[in-house]
Amino acid sequence: MIEDRTKLIHAFGALAELGSEVANKNSFQETIRTSLHLISGALAIMRGGVARYSRYGHELNMLAVRGLGDDFPLSLSLCLEDERQFIANGLNAIETSQAKVLPFFQVYDRSLESRKIELFVPLVVRDEIVGALFLGEKATSLPYTTYEKEIICAMGRHIGVAIAQRNLMAEIERHAEENRKLVDDMRTTYNDTVKAFATAIDCKDKYTEGHSVRVGKYSEIIATELEWGPQEVEGAAVAGYLHDVGKLTVERKIINAPYRINAKESAELNKHPGVGYEILLPIHHPYTNVPLAAKYHHERLDGRGYPDGLYDREIPYIAKLVNLADSFDAMTTDRPYKARRPAADVVDDLRRNAGKQFAPELVTAFLRGMLKELTGDNKEKRFRKLLGREYMEAEGIVPILRTALNEMTPTSPLTYINSEPQAEGPTIL
Amino acid sequence: MIAENHYEPAAPAAENIAVVTAGDYLNKLTGERIERECKDRLEQGCRELVVDFSQTEVINSIGISILLGVIDSAKNSGAKVVFSELNDDSAQLFESLGLTNHVTIA
Ligand SMILES: [Fe+2]
Ligand SMILES: [Fe+2]
C-alpha cells in the first residue's frame, strides 16, 4: 500500500508539472520534449513518442521520441477509416494488441511490435485529431492498469491542448500574413488609380502636362524630408496627385489660355479648389485629409491666398505642403506666357517667400532635399528626373541653397508671418 | 539542495567503469546532458555505469525518464548500471516503478 502511495504521489507530481509546463512560455519543442519525459517518468515507461497530426498530409509526425531507435518511422499516415475510428474513440488509450482490425495497426504492425509499443493514444481535442502518443512497455513489464491509463489520458489532454493551441497560433499568423499582403495589394491598386487620375487631370492642361504627377512627387519629397512615416508620405503624394482635380470642371480654354487670364476667367479658375474638395470628399485616405489639401492648396500664410484667405495656422498642414510643391512646379516649368525661371532664382524666391506664402520649415525641408541630391548625400536623383540634369546642375545653385538654408534654419516650430505688405508673390497657376 | 546547473562530468573511476553524479539538474530538461554523457562513455567501451545519488534529494518524473534513457542505452551496449547512495524515498520509488528490475543498487 505504501508502495502505491509513493507511485501515486510521483505520478500526480508529473501531472502538475505538465500543467505548468504547457502554460509556460517555453518553446513548443521544449514543451513537447518535457511532456514526453513527464509521461515516461511518471509511470516508468521505457520508450515512447509524441506525434503531431497534419490534417492536410493525414499523417502523424513525431515531435519527440525516446528509445524508439532509428528504424521507427518518424511519419505515419492515417487513412480515412483510421481517422474516423480515432475520432470516435476520443482521447482514450488504445491497446495496440487489441486494435489489429484497424488499417493503421496493420500497416505499422512490425514497427510497433519491434519497439514493444503497447499503448496508442489519439490526441483528440474538440473532435479533431491533433496528435498521438506512442507508449512502450513499463519498467515493471506489467500490463497498464486502468488507473495508469487514466493518468496517461489526463496528461495526453494537456499535450493535445498544447498542440491545438500551437496550430491555432500558426493559423492566426498565416491569416495575419495574408491580410498584410491583401492590404499591400489594395494600396498598390489605390495608388495606381490615383496616378491614373492625375494623368487624366493633366491631359486637360496641355501646357502644364504632367503638373499633377510632378506635384505628387514633390509632395512626396517634402514629406520624406520631414521624416514622415511611409503611409503619411504616401498620403502626401496622393494629396499632391489630386490637388487640381477641380480643374476637370473648368473650361479648357481658360486653363489653356496662352495669356494672362482676365478677372472673370480668373474667378472661374479660382473655383477649382472648392470643386476639387467636393469631388474628393468621398475619398477617405487613412492618413491624409486629401479633400482639404485640394481645397486650400492656394492659401498663403499671410492670408492673401484663395478661396478663403486663411492665415497661417488656419491652413491645414497638408495644404501648405501641397502649396509649396505646386508653386515650385509652376515656377520651374514653362508657361504659355512665360519661360521657366532658373533654379537659383527659384530657390531665392522660395527663401524670400518663406513666412509669407510658405511655411518656412517646409521650404527648409524641400531645399535640404535638393541640396542632399546635389551634394550626392542622396543618390536617388529625384529632382534631376523631374527637372532635367542640366537645369539642376546649373552653376551656383549649391552655394545659394546653402545660404538660403543657413538663413532659414528654424529656431522655433512656429511659423513666422511677415506683416509688411508684399509687392508680389510668386506666380502660381 | 544542490545549486542549479551544478554538473560534474562522469569521472573515470576504474577501468571501464564510469561514475556519473546525478545532482539536482537530473530533474530538468538539462538532465538530457547526463544521458548524452553516459552514451558517450558506453561508446568508448565503458562496461559499467555508476550513477551517484549522494547529492540528489528528490527525483521527479523527468529524472526517472532520464534514468530510463540511461538504462536503455546501457542495455543496448550490454553494460551494467549501478545506482549508488540512494536515499530511502528514492529507493522506494525506484522499487515501485520497477527500475530496480534493470539496475543494481549499491
Ligand atoms: Fe491649383
Ligand atoms: Fe496646381
mmCIF file with all atom_site columns, C-alpha atoms in Angstrom, chain A residues 2-4 6-7 10-11 13-15 17 30-31 33-34 36-47 66-68 115 138-141 155, chain B residues 27-32 35-36 59-72 75-76 89 92-102:
data_model
loop_
_atom_site.group_PDB
_atom_site.id
_atom_site.type_symbol
_atom_site.label_atom_id
_atom_site.label_alt_id
_atom_site.label_comp_id
_atom_site.label_asym_id
_atom_site.label_entity_id
_atom_site.label_seq_id
_atom_site.pdbx_PDB_ins_code
_atom_site.Cartn_x
_atom_site.Cartn_y
_atom_site.Cartn_z
_atom_site.occupancy
_atom_site.B_iso_or_equiv
_atom_site.pdbx_formal_charge
_atom_site.auth_seq_id
_atom_site.auth_comp_id
_atom_site.auth_asym_id
_atom_site.auth_atom_id
_atom_site.pdbx_PDB_model_num
ATOM 1  C CA . ILE A 1 2   ? 2.856  2.346  0.878   1.00 0.00 ? 2   ILE A CA 1
ATOM 2  C CA . GLU A 1 3   ? 4.338  1.500  -2.493  1.00 0.00 ? 3   GLU A CA 1
ATOM 3  C CA . ASP A 1 4   ? 1.143  2.553  -4.247  1.00 0.00 ? 4   ASP A CA 1
ATOM 4  C CA . THR A 1 6   ? 4.615  6.646  -3.435  1.00 0.00 ? 6   THR A CA 1
ATOM 5  C CA . LYS A 1 7   ? 3.707  5.865  -7.020  1.00 0.00 ? 7   LYS A CA 1
ATOM 6  C CA . HIS A 1 10  ? 5.015  10.656 -8.038  1.00 0.00 ? 10  HIS A CA 1
ATOM 7  C CA . ALA A 1 11  ? 2.525  10.423 -10.901 1.00 0.00 ? 11  ALA A CA 1
ATOM 8  C CA . GLY A 1 13  ? 3.653  15.395 -9.328  1.00 0.00 ? 13  GLY A CA 1
ATOM 9  C CA . ALA A 1 14  ? 4.254  14.764 -13.018 1.00 0.00 ? 14  ALA A CA 1
ATOM 10 C CA . LEU A 1 15  ? 0.724  15.771 -13.938 1.00 0.00 ? 15  LEU A CA 1
ATOM 11 C CA . GLU A 1 17  ? 4.333  19.788 -13.614 1.00 0.00 ? 17  GLU A CA 1
ATOM 12 C CA . GLU A 1 30  ? 10.828 22.016 -25.375 1.00 0.00 ? 30  GLU A CA 1
ATOM 13 C CA . THR A 1 31  ? 7.317  21.730 -24.025 1.00 0.00 ? 31  THR A CA 1
ATOM 14 C CA . ARG A 1 33  ? 10.043 17.040 -25.089 1.00 0.00 ? 33  ARG A CA 1
ATOM 15 C CA . THR A 1 34  ? 9.404  17.798 -21.415 1.00 0.00 ? 34  THR A CA 1
ATOM 16 C CA . LEU A 1 36  ? 7.257  13.080 -23.032 1.00 0.00 ? 36  LEU A CA 1
ATOM 17 C CA . HIS A 1 37  ? 9.769  12.930 -20.166 1.00 0.00 ? 37  HIS A CA 1
ATOM 18 C CA . LEU A 1 38  ? 6.998  13.566 -17.681 1.00 0.00 ? 38  LEU A CA 1
ATOM 19 C CA . ILE A 1 39  ? 4.744  10.825 -19.044 1.00 0.00 ? 39  ILE A CA 1
ATOM 20 C CA . SER A 1 40  ? 7.587  8.330  -19.351 1.00 0.00 ? 40  SER A CA 1
ATOM 21 C CA . GLY A 1 41  ? 8.896  9.197  -15.923 1.00 0.00 ? 41  GLY A CA 1
ATOM 22 C CA . ALA A 1 42  ? 5.509  9.253  -14.197 1.00 0.00 ? 42  ALA A CA 1
ATOM 23 C CA . LEU A 1 43  ? 4.887  5.593  -14.911 1.00 0.00 ? 43  LEU A CA 1
ATOM 24 C CA . ALA A 1 44  ? 8.433  4.449  -15.761 1.00 0.00 ? 44  ALA A CA 1
ATOM 25 C CA . ILE A 1 45  ? 7.650  3.742  -19.393 1.00 0.00 ? 45  ILE A CA 1
ATOM 26 C CA . MET A 1 46  ? 10.753 2.528  -21.197 1.00 0.00 ? 46  MET A CA 1
ATOM 27 C CA . ARG A 1 47  ? 10.138 4.156  -24.573 1.00 0.00 ? 47  ARG A CA 1
ATOM 28 C CA . ARG A 1 66  ? 12.588 8.283  -26.548 1.00 0.00 ? 66  ARG A CA 1
ATOM 29 C CA . GLY A 1 67  ? 14.226 4.919  -27.059 1.00 0.00 ? 67  GLY A CA 1
ATOM 30 C CA . LEU A 1 68  ? 12.388 4.174  -30.307 1.00 0.00 ? 68  LEU A CA 1
ATOM 31 C CA . ARG A 1 115 ? 9.606  -1.409 -30.179 1.00 0.00 ? 115 ARG A CA 1
ATOM 32 C CA . LYS A 1 138 ? 6.833  -0.221 -18.456 1.00 0.00 ? 138 LYS A CA 1
ATOM 33 C CA . ALA A 1 139 ? 9.945  -0.892 -16.405 1.00 0.00 ? 139 ALA A CA 1
ATOM 34 C CA . THR A 1 140 ? 7.910  -3.366 -14.370 1.00 0.00 ? 140 THR A CA 1
ATOM 35 C CA . SER A 1 141 ? 6.934  -5.236 -17.580 1.00 0.00 ? 141 SER A CA 1
ATOM 36 C CA . MET A 1 155 ? -1.521 14.088 -19.447 1.00 0.00 ? 155 MET A CA 1
ATOM 37 C CA . ASN B 2 27  ? 15.059 16.692 -12.769 1.00 0.00 ? 27  ASN B CA 1
ATOM 38 C CA . LYS B 2 28  ? 15.065 19.142 -15.634 1.00 0.00 ? 28  LYS B CA 1
ATOM 39 C CA . LEU B 2 29  ? 15.449 19.118 -19.377 1.00 0.00 ? 29  LEU B CA 1
ATOM 40 C CA . THR B 2 30  ? 19.152 19.796 -18.731 1.00 0.00 ? 30  THR B CA 1
ATOM 41 C CA . GLY B 2 31  ? 19.301 16.237 -17.406 1.00 0.00 ? 31  GLY B CA 1
ATOM 42 C CA . GLU B 2 32  ? 19.457 15.111 -21.022 1.00 0.00 ? 32  GLU B CA 1
ATOM 43 C CA . GLU B 2 35  ? 22.118 10.807 -20.805 1.00 0.00 ? 35  GLU B CA 1
ATOM 44 C CA . ARG B 2 36  ? 24.395 12.006 -23.580 1.00 0.00 ? 36  ARG B CA 1
ATOM 45 C CA . ILE B 2 59  ? 13.793 12.593 -8.096  1.00 0.00 ? 59  ILE B CA 1
ATOM 46 C CA . ASN B 2 60  ? 10.849 13.687 -10.200 1.00 0.00 ? 60  ASN B CA 1
ATOM 47 C CA . SER B 2 61  ? 9.354  12.265 -13.389 1.00 0.00 ? 61  SER B CA 1
ATOM 48 C CA . ILE B 2 62  ? 11.866 13.920 -15.676 1.00 0.00 ? 62  ILE B CA 1
ATOM 49 C CA . GLY B 2 63  ? 14.621 12.400 -13.560 1.00 0.00 ? 63  GLY B CA 1
ATOM 50 C CA . ILE B 2 64  ? 13.057 8.947  -13.881 1.00 0.00 ? 64  ILE B CA 1
ATOM 51 C CA . SER B 2 65  ? 12.737 9.394  -17.635 1.00 0.00 ? 65  SER B CA 1
ATOM 52 C CA . ILE B 2 66  ? 16.400 10.383 -17.925 1.00 0.00 ? 66  ILE B CA 1
ATOM 53 C CA . LEU B 2 67  ? 17.452 7.366  -15.863 1.00 0.00 ? 67  LEU B CA 1
ATOM 54 C CA . LEU B 2 68  ? 15.327 5.099  -18.065 1.00 0.00 ? 68  LEU B CA 1
ATOM 55 C CA . GLY B 2 69  ? 17.194 6.516  -21.032 1.00 0.00 ? 69  GLY B CA 1
ATOM 56 C CA . VAL B 2 70  ? 20.493 5.670  -19.363 1.00 0.00 ? 70  VAL B CA 1
ATOM 57 C CA . ILE B 2 71  ? 19.268 2.145  -18.596 1.00 0.00 ? 71  ILE B CA 1
ATOM 58 C CA . ASP B 2 72  ? 18.115 1.698  -22.199 1.00 0.00 ? 72  ASP B CA 1
ATOM 59 C CA . LYS B 2 75  ? 21.145 -2.387 -22.209 1.00 0.00 ? 75  LYS B CA 1
ATOM 60 C CA . ASN B 2 76  ? 21.781 -1.772 -25.905 1.00 0.00 ? 76  ASN B CA 1
ATOM 61 C CA . ASP B 2 89  ? 12.493 7.641  -0.563  1.00 0.00 ? 89  ASP B CA 1
ATOM 62 C CA . GLN B 2 92  ? 11.250 3.034  -2.587  1.00 0.00 ? 92  GLN B CA 1
ATOM 63 C CA . LEU B 2 93  ? 10.141 4.949  -5.668  1.00 0.00 ? 93  LEU B CA 1
ATOM 64 C CA . PHE B 2 94  ? 12.544 3.012  -7.913  1.00 0.00 ? 94  PHE B CA 1
ATOM 65 C CA . GLU B 2 95  ? 11.301 -0.213 -6.435  1.00 0.00 ? 95  GLU B CA 1
ATOM 66 C CA . SER B 2 96  ? 7.646  0.568  -7.015  1.00 0.00 ? 96  SER B CA 1
ATOM 67 C CA . LEU B 2 97  ? 8.227  1.825  -10.544 1.00 0.00 ? 97  LEU B CA 1
ATOM 68 C CA . GLY B 2 98  ? 10.222 -1.268 -11.470 1.00 0.00 ? 98  GLY B CA 1
ATOM 69 C CA . LEU B 2 99  ? 13.555 0.456  -12.120 1.00 0.00 ? 99  LEU B CA 1
ATOM 70 C CA . THR B 2 100 ? 15.203 -1.919 -9.723  1.00 0.00 ? 100 THR B CA 1
ATOM 71 C CA . ASN B 2 101 ? 14.492 -4.720 -12.214 1.00 0.00 ? 101 ASN B CA 1
ATOM 72 C CA . HIS B 2 102 ? 17.088 -3.180 -14.507 1.00 0.00 ? 102 HIS B CA 1
#
